[in-house]
Amino acid sequence: MKIVVLDGYTLNPGDLSWDALKELGDVTVYDRTAPGELMERAKGAEVLLTNKVVLDAETLRSLPELKYIGVLATGYNVVDVEAAREAGIVVTNIPAYSTDSVAQMAFSHILNIVQRVDVYADEAREGKWSSRKDFCYWNAPLHELAGKKMGIIGFGHTGSATARIAAAFGMDVHVYTRKSAMQLPHDVHKCPSLDEVFRKCDIVSLHCPLSEKTREMVNAERLKMMKPTAILINTGRGGLINEKDLAEALAGGTIAAAGLDVLVSEPPHADNPLLRLKNCFITPHIAWATYEARVRLMDLAVNNLKAFIGGKPENNVAI
């Protein structure tokens, strides 16, 4: 079986092994594949593994040997699933492999904003603490999370994990979800509307999929609903936010700060205004990328392919 990994570098930059995959066939791994390289590399493959390389309908029609596509992520919008279904190609994804890592990143951003650990660590290295007359100093407000209202939009795996962390900090957790109040933990409150989450919560964290309904759900109108002391966190998808509106809200003091692990364009354009704002803290889409989460991703990718070979596909999204 000819197996081609089209963009394996982000999953395995060198600290993992492809050996388990190689036991299943003749494997070729490319770190990255540009659009102009795709057809030559995919030609004759029965199995393609992709993370961000787009496999559209035209591409799939040009690959008659292809029987299986394994998406090395939870989201599978890079594949034209309808075209794959029509061609009899199985498409699998990797659900829930990074739940704890993403929830951890959400709170890494929150704690960074309310405690300013990186700023004070840098200032200590620069000698600013050593030059002080008092045993301590701070030059911006520090905040306690206990008692603050935490708003979570989307209550799947990562939303639920984030809620558990918030509750452990003593926060008052409010969620917007399709689930009924009876399906929620006893210490989690269901918000009747999306707008209410933005109006009442001190911190709003996004954990919902990107769809036409959720695209740019965070826009100028909703940002104006938020408290001027509020914090926005996004570890979901960049398209959930209108970035121009957010930049204006942060620059104008409409909200206090934002912590983002995802942007609309990745890597971002150098002129993205969010990159220049001191109250916008951006990490380069790494919430999913802990070593432990990538080990799980690799294991699940191999297990998905094994299940397909065994005639019982798992996590098949093209059904």
XYZ file of N, CA and C in Angstrom, residues 2-248:
741
model
N 0.634 2.125 -0.963
C 1.406 3.360 -1.045
C 0.754 4.424 -0.175
N 1.491 4.880 0.832
C 1.005 5.856 1.802
C 1.853 7.115 1.681
N 1.209 8.264 1.504
C 1.921 9.531 1.378
C 1.424 10.496 2.448
N 2.356 11.004 3.241
C 2.060 12.054 4.217
C 2.431 13.378 3.562
N 1.455 14.230 3.320
C 1.675 15.438 2.531
C 2.317 16.576 3.311
N 2.011 16.687 4.600
C 2.587 17.780 5.409
C 2.757 17.292 6.851
N 3.800 16.526 7.049
C 3.994 15.869 8.342
C 4.787 16.649 9.361
N 5.353 17.804 8.979
C 6.305 18.468 9.875
C 5.671 18.963 11.170
N 4.485 19.556 11.099
C 3.905 20.104 12.320
C 3.550 19.006 13.319
N 3.114 17.860 12.834
C 2.864 16.730 13.728
C 4.173 16.185 14.274
N 5.139 16.015 13.401
C 6.392 15.371 13.809
C 7.591 16.144 13.263
N 8.039 17.172 14.006
C 9.216 17.922 13.572
C 10.524 17.199 13.865
N 10.410 15.960 14.365
C 11.610 15.168 14.611
C 11.647 14.466 15.946
N 10.668 14.771 16.818
C 10.679 14.166 18.147
C 9.752 12.959 18.266
N 9.043 12.601 17.189
C 8.204 11.407 17.168
C 8.730 10.446 16.107
N 8.064 9.319 15.946
C 8.487 8.317 14.969
C 7.342 7.960 14.034
N 7.686 7.751 12.756
C 6.713 7.282 11.772
C 6.729 5.752 11.651
N 7.472 5.072 12.505
C 7.683 3.628 12.336
C 6.380 2.836 12.348
N 5.447 3.190 13.237
C 4.188 2.442 13.310
C 3.408 2.569 12.004
N 3.484 3.732 11.368
C 2.818 3.917 10.081
C 3.524 3.106 8.995
N 4.839 3.040 9.063
C 5.614 2.332 8.048
C 5.364 0.828 8.069
N 4.863 0.331 9.200
C 4.512 -1.081 9.268
C 3.297 -1.414 8.405
N 2.545 -0.385 7.977
C 1.301 -0.594 7.241
C 1.456 -0.460 5.736
N 2.625 -0.034 5.272
C 2.793 0.119 3.829
C 4.069 0.840 3.477
N 4.151 1.238 2.217
C 5.306 1.973 1.685
C 5.047 3.456 1.920
N 5.743 4.041 2.894
C 5.429 5.392 3.369
C 6.446 6.406 2.854
N 5.923 7.508 2.318
C 6.741 8.670 1.972
C 6.210 9.860 2.757
N 7.100 10.526 3.489
C 6.698 11.657 4.319
C 7.307 12.939 3.765
N 6.465 13.899 3.486
C 6.912 15.236 3.093
C 6.627 16.199 4.246
N 7.594 17.052 4.550
C 7.372 18.049 5.598
C 6.239 18.994 5.218
N 6.264 19.446 3.973
C 5.267 20.387 3.465
C 5.036 20.090 1.987
N 3.845 20.391 1.509
C 3.535 20.215 0.086
C 2.846 21.458 -0.429
N 3.474 22.132 -1.385
C 2.866 23.301 -2.020
C 1.824 22.842 -3.037
N 0.846 23.702 -3.354
C -0.198 23.304 -4.315
C 0.362 22.748 -5.625
N 1.417 23.347 -6.129
C 1.985 22.890 -7.385
C 2.699 21.551 -7.299
N 2.959 21.077 -6.090
C 3.641 19.801 -5.885
C 2.679 18.655 -5.601
N 1.418 18.996 -5.327
C 0.468 18.013 -4.810
C 0.247 16.835 -5.754
N -0.076 17.087 -6.991
C -0.463 15.999 -7.883
C 0.680 15.016 -8.118
N 1.876 15.522 -8.285
C 3.009 14.637 -8.521
C 3.262 13.750 -7.303
N 3.141 14.324 -6.114
C 3.409 13.561 -4.896
C 2.285 12.579 -4.567
N 1.051 12.941 -4.887
C -0.097 12.097 -4.544
C -0.379 11.029 -5.597
N 0.229 11.143 -6.769
C -0.039 10.228 -7.868
C 0.238 8.777 -7.459
N -0.760 7.919 -7.663
C -0.616 6.498 -7.372
C -0.827 6.109 -5.925
N -1.028 7.083 -5.067
C -1.200 6.772 -3.637
C -2.578 6.185 -3.378
N -2.616 5.175 -2.541
C -3.883 4.632 -2.055
C -4.322 5.328 -0.770
N -3.337 5.854 -0.045
C -3.595 6.527 1.235
C -2.882 7.869 1.241
N -3.624 8.929 1.568
C -3.033 10.247 1.776
C -3.323 10.698 3.197
N -2.310 11.216 3.863
C -2.487 11.847 5.165
C -2.182 13.326 5.011
N -3.102 14.151 5.474
C -2.959 15.597 5.317
C -3.376 16.309 6.587
N -2.744 17.440 6.831
C -3.185 18.313 7.911
C -3.831 19.553 7.308
N -3.044 20.327 6.563
C -3.562 21.565 5.976
C -3.549 21.573 4.448
N -2.990 20.558 3.810
C -2.997 20.510 2.343
C -4.417 20.234 1.866
N -4.928 21.088 0.993
C -6.315 21.008 0.536
C -6.463 19.918 -0.531
N -7.473 19.073 -0.324
C -7.816 18.030 -1.293
C -9.234 18.307 -1.777
N -9.332 19.052 -2.878
C -10.642 19.452 -3.388
C -11.181 18.415 -4.369
N -12.373 18.684 -4.880
C -13.041 17.716 -5.759
C -12.227 17.430 -7.007
N -11.662 18.470 -7.621
C -10.869 18.279 -8.829
C -9.660 17.388 -8.564
N -9.009 17.604 -7.439
C -7.852 16.784 -7.072
C -8.262 15.336 -6.881
N -9.366 15.124 -6.166
C -9.812 13.753 -5.893
C -10.186 13.021 -7.175
N -10.784 13.720 -8.125
C -11.133 13.085 -9.400
C -9.897 12.678 -10.197
N -8.780 13.320 -9.894
C -7.542 13.035 -10.627
C -6.695 11.955 -9.965
N -7.203 11.368 -8.886
C -6.448 10.353 -8.148
C -7.275 9.070 -8.047
N -7.371 8.303 -9.138
C -8.258 7.131 -9.158
C -7.826 6.015 -8.200
N -6.568 5.953 -7.839
C -6.105 4.893 -6.937
C -6.418 5.195 -5.473
N -6.776 6.439 -5.180
C -6.933 6.858 -3.797
C -8.154 6.198 -3.153
N -7.939 5.590 -1.990
C -9.013 4.898 -1.275
C -9.259 5.481 0.124
N -8.276 6.220 0.640
C -8.363 6.641 2.046
C -7.625 7.964 2.227
N -8.284 8.886 2.950
C -7.660 10.140 3.362
C -7.731 10.232 4.878
N -6.600 10.366 5.502
C -6.556 10.557 6.943
C -6.187 11.996 7.247
N -7.112 12.744 7.850
C -6.832 14.125 8.224
C -6.152 14.113 9.585
N -5.001 14.736 9.678
C -4.207 14.745 10.906
C -4.633 15.900 11.813
N -5.924 15.981 12.044
C -6.514 17.054 12.851
C -7.961 16.681 13.130
N -8.610 17.479 13.967
C -10.031 17.258 14.226
C -10.882 17.840 13.107
N -10.589 19.082 12.706
C -11.317 19.701 11.607
C -10.911 19.105 10.273
N -11.875 18.896 9.386
C -11.582 18.234 8.114
C -12.093 19.042 6.920
N -12.173 20.364 7.095
C -12.668 21.218 6.014
C -11.677 21.322 4.849
N -10.455 20.795 5.008
C -9.488 20.815 3.899
C -9.825 19.771 2.840
N -10.755 18.879 3.143
C -11.136 17.820 2.210
C -12.574 18.062 1.731
N -12.796 17.921 0.426
C -14.158 17.966 -0.100
C -14.797 16.613 0.209
N -15.466 16.554 1.339
C -15.999 15.287 1.838
C -17.073 14.733 0.913
N -17.880 15.592 0.326
C -18.931 15.126 -0.582
C -18.315 14.454 -1.804
N -17.280 15.068 -2.363
C -16.604 14.468 -3.519
C -15.941 13.158 -3.139
N -15.388 13.100 -1.939
C -14.771 11.858 -1.472
C -15.815 10.766 -1.321
N -16.965 11.130 -0.792
C -18.043 10.156 -0.609
C -18.490 9.601 -1.958
N -18.653 10.476 -2.919
C -19.076 10.038 -4.259
C -18.045 9.121 -4.915
N -16.769 9.340 -4.587
C -15.708 8.526 -5.161
C -15.420 7.264 -4.353
N -16.143 7.086 -3.247
C -15.928 5.918 -2.406
C -14.658 5.982 -1.584
N -14.191 7.195 -1.306
C -12.969 7.387 -0.521
C -13.347 7.604 0.945
N -12.770 6.822 1.818
C -12.981 6.993 3.257
C -12.156 8.185 3.740
N -12.767 9.057 4.531
C -12.072 10.209 5.113
C -12.219 10.130 6.630
N -11.100 10.108 7.332
C -11.156 10.049 8.791
C -10.506 11.289 9.393
N -10.912 11.600 10.616
C -10.279 12.692 11.361
C -9.814 12.170 12.720
N -9.242 13.068 13.521
C -8.711 12.689 14.837
C -9.447 13.500 15.904
N -10.529 12.992 16.448
C -11.277 13.779 17.429
C -10.654 13.740 18.824
N -10.749 14.861 19.518
C -10.499 14.937 20.967
C -9.091 14.582 21.409
N -8.112 14.632 20.516
C -6.758 14.269 20.921
C -6.084 15.365 21.741
N -6.515 16.629 21.576
C -5.813 17.752 22.212
C -6.673 18.498 23.228
N -7.708 17.849 23.727
C -8.662 18.513 24.620
C -7.976 19.208 25.787
N -7.184 18.471 26.538
C -6.555 19.042 27.728
C -5.517 20.094 27.365
N -4.820 19.891 26.257
C -3.809 20.867 25.834
C -4.448 22.198 25.465
N -5.566 22.157 24.759
C -6.222 23.395 24.335
C -6.820 24.120 25.541
N -7.430 23.386 26.453
C -7.965 24.013 27.664
C -6.834 24.635 28.486
N -5.715 23.952 28.522
C -4.543 24.470 29.231
C -4.067 25.779 28.608
N -4.062 25.850 27.274
C -3.643 27.079 26.605
C -4.617 28.223 26.869
N -5.909 27.914 26.898
C -6.882 28.966 27.204
C -6.550 29.613 28.540
N -6.235 28.784 29.527
C -5.918 29.349 30.843
C -4.504 29.898 30.917
N -3.616 29.439 30.063
C -2.298 30.070 29.985
C -2.449 31.526 29.564
N -3.314 31.769 28.586
C -3.569 33.150 28.156
C -4.248 33.953 29.262
N -5.228 33.354 29.898
C -5.938 34.073 30.961
C -4.979 34.459 32.082
N -4.180 33.512 32.554
C -3.260 33.785 33.658
C -2.185 34.780 33.253
N -1.739 34.692 32.008
C -0.760 35.674 31.527
C -1.328 37.085 31.592
N -2.584 37.239 31.222
C -3.187 38.574 31.188
C -3.436 39.105 32.598
N -3.958 38.267 33.492
C -4.328 38.779 34.819
C -3.149 38.848 35.782
N -2.073 38.101 35.529
C -0.918 38.099 36.443
C 0.343 38.712 35.834
N 0.406 38.834 34.495
C 1.537 39.456 33.804
C 2.876 38.782 34.162
N 2.864 37.479 34.234
C 4.059 36.744 34.649
C 5.233 37.010 33.715
N 4.986 36.979 32.407
C 6.100 37.178 31.466
C 6.704 38.562 31.592
N 5.862 39.576 31.799
C 6.342 40.953 31.913
C 7.234 41.103 33.138
N 6.768 40.615 34.285
C 7.546 40.797 35.508
C 8.798 39.931 35.530
N 8.744 38.765 34.905
C 9.950 37.942 34.807
C 11.013 38.667 33.981
N 10.573 39.283 32.858
C 11.512 40.049 32.037
C 12.079 41.244 32.809
N 11.220 41.943 33.539
C 11.677 43.118 34.280
C 12.634 42.733 35.408
N 12.406 41.576 36.023
C 13.340 41.114 37.050
C 14.717 40.852 36.443
N 14.737 40.257 35.246
C 16.015 40.008 34.567
C 16.726 41.319 34.219
N 15.927 42.335 33.914
C 16.499 43.632 33.533
C 16.941 44.460 34.734
N 16.722 43.963 35.952
C 17.164 44.664 37.142
C 16.168 45.636 37.733
N 14.942 45.675 37.210
C 13.977 46.652 37.702
C 13.508 46.349 39.123
N 13.452 45.073 39.479
C 13.088 44.738 40.860
C 14.250 45.078 41.796
N 15.458 44.785 41.372
C 16.635 45.024 42.213
C 16.790 46.502 42.569
N 16.287 47.371 41.724
C 16.456 48.809 41.958
C 15.339 49.408 42.807
N 14.383 48.612 43.236
C 13.239 49.138 43.987
C 13.555 49.303 45.475
N 12.840 50.221 46.115
C 13.011 50.455 47.544
C 12.184 49.493 48.384
N 11.108 48.933 47.792
C 10.225 48.035 48.530
C 10.492 46.584 48.146
N 9.971 45.660 48.980
C 10.206 44.240 48.713
C 9.453 43.738 47.487
N 8.457 44.521 47.001
C 7.685 44.121 45.830
C 7.293 45.364 45.041
N 6.857 45.154 43.814
C 6.287 46.262 43.051
C 5.439 45.707 41.922
N 4.492 46.509 41.469
C 3.727 46.198 40.261
C 3.315 47.522 39.631
N 3.184 47.517 38.329
C 2.875 48.760 37.612
C 1.584 48.665 36.810
N 0.800 47.611 37.071
C -0.514 47.457 36.447
C -1.357 46.598 37.372
N -2.685 46.721 37.288
C -3.536 45.945 38.195
C -3.340 44.439 38.028
N -3.367 43.736 39.148
C -3.356 42.272 39.163
C -4.734 41.815 39.627
N -5.222 40.696 39.064
C -6.599 40.295 39.347
C -6.682 38.832 39.761
N -7.605 38.576 40.660
C -7.910 37.223 41.114
C -9.058 36.665 40.277
N -8.952 35.391 39.900
C -9.998 34.788 39.077
C -11.213 34.339 39.891
N -10.999 33.972 41.134
C -12.106 33.486 41.968
C -13.226 34.519 42.012
N -14.439 34.047 41.744
C -15.599 34.919 41.779
C -15.907 35.617 40.467
N -14.966 35.600 39.518
C -15.216 36.223 38.216
C -16.137 35.322 37.377
N -16.860 35.943 36.467
C -17.760 35.198 35.579
C -16.993 34.754 34.327
N -16.963 33.451 34.111
C -16.280 32.871 32.957
C -17.328 32.437 31.946
N -17.287 33.013 30.736
C -18.222 32.638 29.689
C -17.554 31.716 28.691
N -18.196 30.591 28.401
C -17.656 29.604 27.469
C -18.662 29.386 26.355
N -18.222 29.606 25.121
C -19.107 29.443 23.971
C -18.745 28.137 23.278
N -19.669 27.184 23.351
C -19.406 25.831 22.863
C -19.023 24.939 24.035
N -19.733 23.823 24.167
C -19.502 22.970 25.343
C -19.246 21.530 24.918
N -18.337 21.397 23.933
C -17.867 20.066 23.560
C -16.722 19.657 24.464
N -15.774 18.896 23.913
C -14.667 18.398 24.725
C -13.848 19.530 25.334
N -13.395 20.492 24.510
C -12.518 21.528 25.045
C -13.283 22.532 25.907
N -14.513 22.840 25.510
C -15.309 23.728 26.338
C -15.553 23.141 27.719
N -15.856 21.853 27.765
C -16.090 21.185 29.051
C -14.819 21.167 29.899
N -13.669 20.873 29.265
C -12.406 20.838 30.003
C -12.053 22.228 30.536
N -12.311 23.250 29.740
C -12.046 24.620 30.179
C -12.944 25.001 31.341
N -14.196 24.555 31.296
C -15.130 24.829 32.391
C -14.659 24.187 33.687
N -14.125 22.983 33.607
C -13.635 22.312 34.824
C -12.485 23.091 35.454
N -11.584 23.611 34.615
C -10.473 24.408 35.145
C -11.001 25.698 35.775
N -11.948 26.350 35.088
C -12.527 27.585 35.614
C -13.177 27.348 36.964
N -13.919 26.252 37.087
C -14.571 25.931 38.357
C -13.541 25.693 39.452
N -12.418 25.064 39.106
C -11.364 24.810 40.097
C -10.746 26.112 40.602
N -10.761 27.147 39.770
C -10.281 28.461 40.190
C -11.333 29.236 40.984
N -12.509 28.653 41.149
C -13.568 29.327 41.883
C -14.350 30.319 41.046
N -14.310 30.145 39.736
C -15.034 31.062 38.859
C -16.495 30.643 38.712
N -17.307 31.597 38.350
C -18.737 31.390 38.114
C -18.904 31.129 36.617
N -19.175 29.879 36.239
C -19.098 29.457 34.842
C -20.459 29.543 34.158
N -20.480 30.235 33.009
C -21.686 30.385 32.202
C -21.358 29.917 30.782
N -22.241 29.111 30.191
C -21.953 28.572 28.861
C -23.116 28.821 27.912
N -22.741 28.973 26.630
C -23.739 29.015 25.572
C -23.563 27.746 24.758
N -24.592 26.909 24.729
C -24.498 25.598 24.104
C -25.880 25.118 23.696
N -25.907 24.178 22.754
C -27.179 23.560 22.364
C -27.635 22.539 23.393
N -26.742 22.124 24.274
C -27.121 21.157 25.296
C -28.124 21.769 26.264
N -28.969 20.937 26.821
C -29.940 21.422 27.796
C -29.261 21.662 29.139
N -29.898 22.443 29.987
C -29.354 22.703 31.317
C -29.186 21.411 32.102
N -30.046 20.425 31.853
C -29.971 19.147 32.557
C -28.716 18.353 32.170
N -28.150 18.647 31.001
C -26.957 17.933 30.535
C -25.669 18.562 31.040
N -25.769 19.686 31.706
C -24.581 20.403 32.160
C -24.232 20.029 33.596
N -22.963 20.145 33.982
C -22.582 19.922 35.380
C -23.343 20.863 36.301
N -23.474 20.474 37.538
C -24.313 21.239 38.474
C -23.776 22.643 38.721
N -22.464 22.839 38.535
C -21.881 24.148 38.811
C -21.695 24.987 37.548
N -22.350 24.608 36.457
C -22.270 25.347 35.196
C -23.656 25.873 34.842
N -23.733 27.160 34.529
C -25.007 27.797 34.211
C -25.164 27.931 32.698
N -26.337 27.627 32.204
C -26.626 27.763 30.772
C -27.138 29.163 30.482
N -26.509 29.848 29.512
C -26.973 31.174 29.097
C -28.026 31.014 28.008
N -29.118 31.734 28.088
C -30.174 31.593 27.081
C -29.817 32.187 25.732
N -28.843 33.088 25.688
C -28.478 33.704 24.415
C -26.989 33.971 24.372
N -26.476 34.047 23.153
C -25.069 34.355 22.946
C -24.748 35.754 23.457
N -25.632 36.692 23.198
C -25.386 38.070 23.629
C -25.231 38.166 25.143
N -25.977 37.352 25.873
C -25.893 37.417 27.332
C -24.506 37.031 27.833
N -23.859 36.066 27.154
C -22.503 35.685 27.552
C -21.582 36.892 27.445
N -21.677 37.613 26.341
C -20.809 38.773 26.142
C -21.129 39.893 27.123
N -22.394 40.070 27.451
C -22.779 41.165 28.343
C -22.356 40.930 29.792
N -22.505 39.709 30.280
C -22.381 39.491 31.721
C -21.023 38.969 32.169
N -20.223 38.404 31.256
C -19.023 37.676 31.693
C -17.764 38.546 31.684
N -16.883 38.262 32.629
C -15.607 38.966 32.731
C -14.594 38.418 31.731
N -14.711 37.138 31.437
C -13.855 36.491 30.451
C -14.746 35.659 29.536
N -14.537 35.771 28.233
C -15.284 34.968 27.255
C -14.274 34.150 26.458
N -14.476 32.833 26.442
C -13.555 31.924 25.756
C -14.315 31.150 24.680
N -13.761 31.122 23.468
C -14.432 30.527 22.315
C -13.978 29.088 22.101
N -14.942 28.167 22.053
C -14.642 26.741 21.885
C -15.639 26.070 20.938
N -16.111 26.803 19.956
C -17.106 26.262 19.023
C -16.487 26.084 17.641
N -17.088 25.236 16.809
C -16.582 25.063 15.441
C -16.814 26.329 14.616
N -16.058 26.447 13.540
C -16.277 27.533 12.588
C -17.261 27.074 11.521
N -18.341 27.807 11.380
C -19.354 27.525 10.361
C -19.873 28.855 9.852
N -20.751 28.802 8.876
C -21.325 30.055 8.385
C -22.116 30.759 9.475
N -22.655 29.992 10.405
C -23.423 30.582 11.506
C -22.520 31.245 12.540
N -21.341 30.660 12.766
C -20.453 31.189 13.811
C -19.376 32.121 13.276
N -19.201 32.193 11.970
C -18.152 33.049 11.397
C -18.353 34.501 11.843
N -17.288 35.104 12.365
C -17.295 36.484 12.859
C -18.407 36.733 13.880
N -18.668 35.721 14.708
C -19.641 35.928 15.793
C -19.154 37.017 16.757
N -17.838 37.175 16.833
C -17.273 38.269 17.630
C -17.001 39.414 16.663
N -17.823 40.447 16.769
C -17.745 41.595 15.869
C -17.942 42.864 16.674
N -17.946 43.995 15.997
C -18.030 45.276 16.697
C -19.246 45.346 17.609
N -20.377 44.855 17.135
C -21.611 44.916 17.921
C -21.467 44.143 19.236
N -20.926 42.922 19.152
C -20.819 42.115 20.367
C -19.684 42.610 21.276
N -18.636 43.112 20.689
C -17.548 43.635 21.508
C -18.022 44.827 22.339
N -18.929 45.620 21.779
C -19.474 46.767 22.522
C -20.354 46.317 23.681
N -20.875 45.087 23.622
C -21.672 44.556 24.726
C -20.819 44.209 25.940
N -19.534 43.952 25.715
C -18.669 43.455 26.774
C -18.280 44.561 27.756
N -17.902 44.148 28.947
C -17.406 45.087 29.947
C -16.068 45.660 29.487
N -15.752 46.906 29.843
C -14.448 47.462 29.468
C -13.284 46.740 30.138
N -13.577 45.973 31.175
C -12.543 45.187 31.868
C -12.471 43.752 31.358
N -13.280 43.417 30.360
C -13.418 42.024 29.922
C -12.216 41.567 29.098
N -12.049 40.239 29.093
C -10.982 39.575 28.351
C -11.618 38.588 27.376
N -11.118 38.564 26.141
C -11.576 37.612 25.127
C -10.462 36.607 24.857
N -10.816 35.308 24.851
C -9.861 34.233 24.585
C -10.354 33.434 23.380
N -9.450 33.147 22.439
C -9.820 32.302 21.295
C -8.748 31.257 21.045
N -9.087 30.006 21.354
C -8.239 28.862 20.997
C -8.986 27.959 20.020
N -10.057 28.495 19.430
C -10.894 27.708 18.521
C -10.462 27.864 17.073
N -11.078 28.800 16.370
C -10.755 29.086 14.978
C -10.686 30.595 14.793
N -9.717 31.055 14.003
C -9.542 32.487 13.814
C -10.762 33.167 13.229
N -11.472 32.475 12.339
C -12.617 33.059 11.667
C -13.804 33.352 12.560
N -13.751 32.935 13.809
C -14.827 33.260 14.745
C -14.842 34.749 15.079
N -13.735 35.432 14.797
C -13.574 36.834 15.172
C -13.376 37.701 13.930
N -14.028 38.851 13.898
C -13.702 39.885 12.926
C -12.479 40.619 13.484
N -11.327 40.366 12.873
C -10.080 40.861 13.449
C -9.974 42.388 13.407
N -10.495 43.014 12.387
C -10.475 44.476 12.321
C -11.274 45.066 13.468
N -12.466 44.501 13.722
C -13.298 44.994 14.817
C -12.617 44.776 16.167
N -11.971 43.620 16.344
C -11.293 43.354 17.602
C -10.128 44.317 17.810
N -9.352 44.580 16.758
C -8.228 45.503 16.878
C -8.711 46.890 17.303
N -9.802 47.335 16.717
C -10.343 48.646 17.075
C -10.851 48.658 18.514
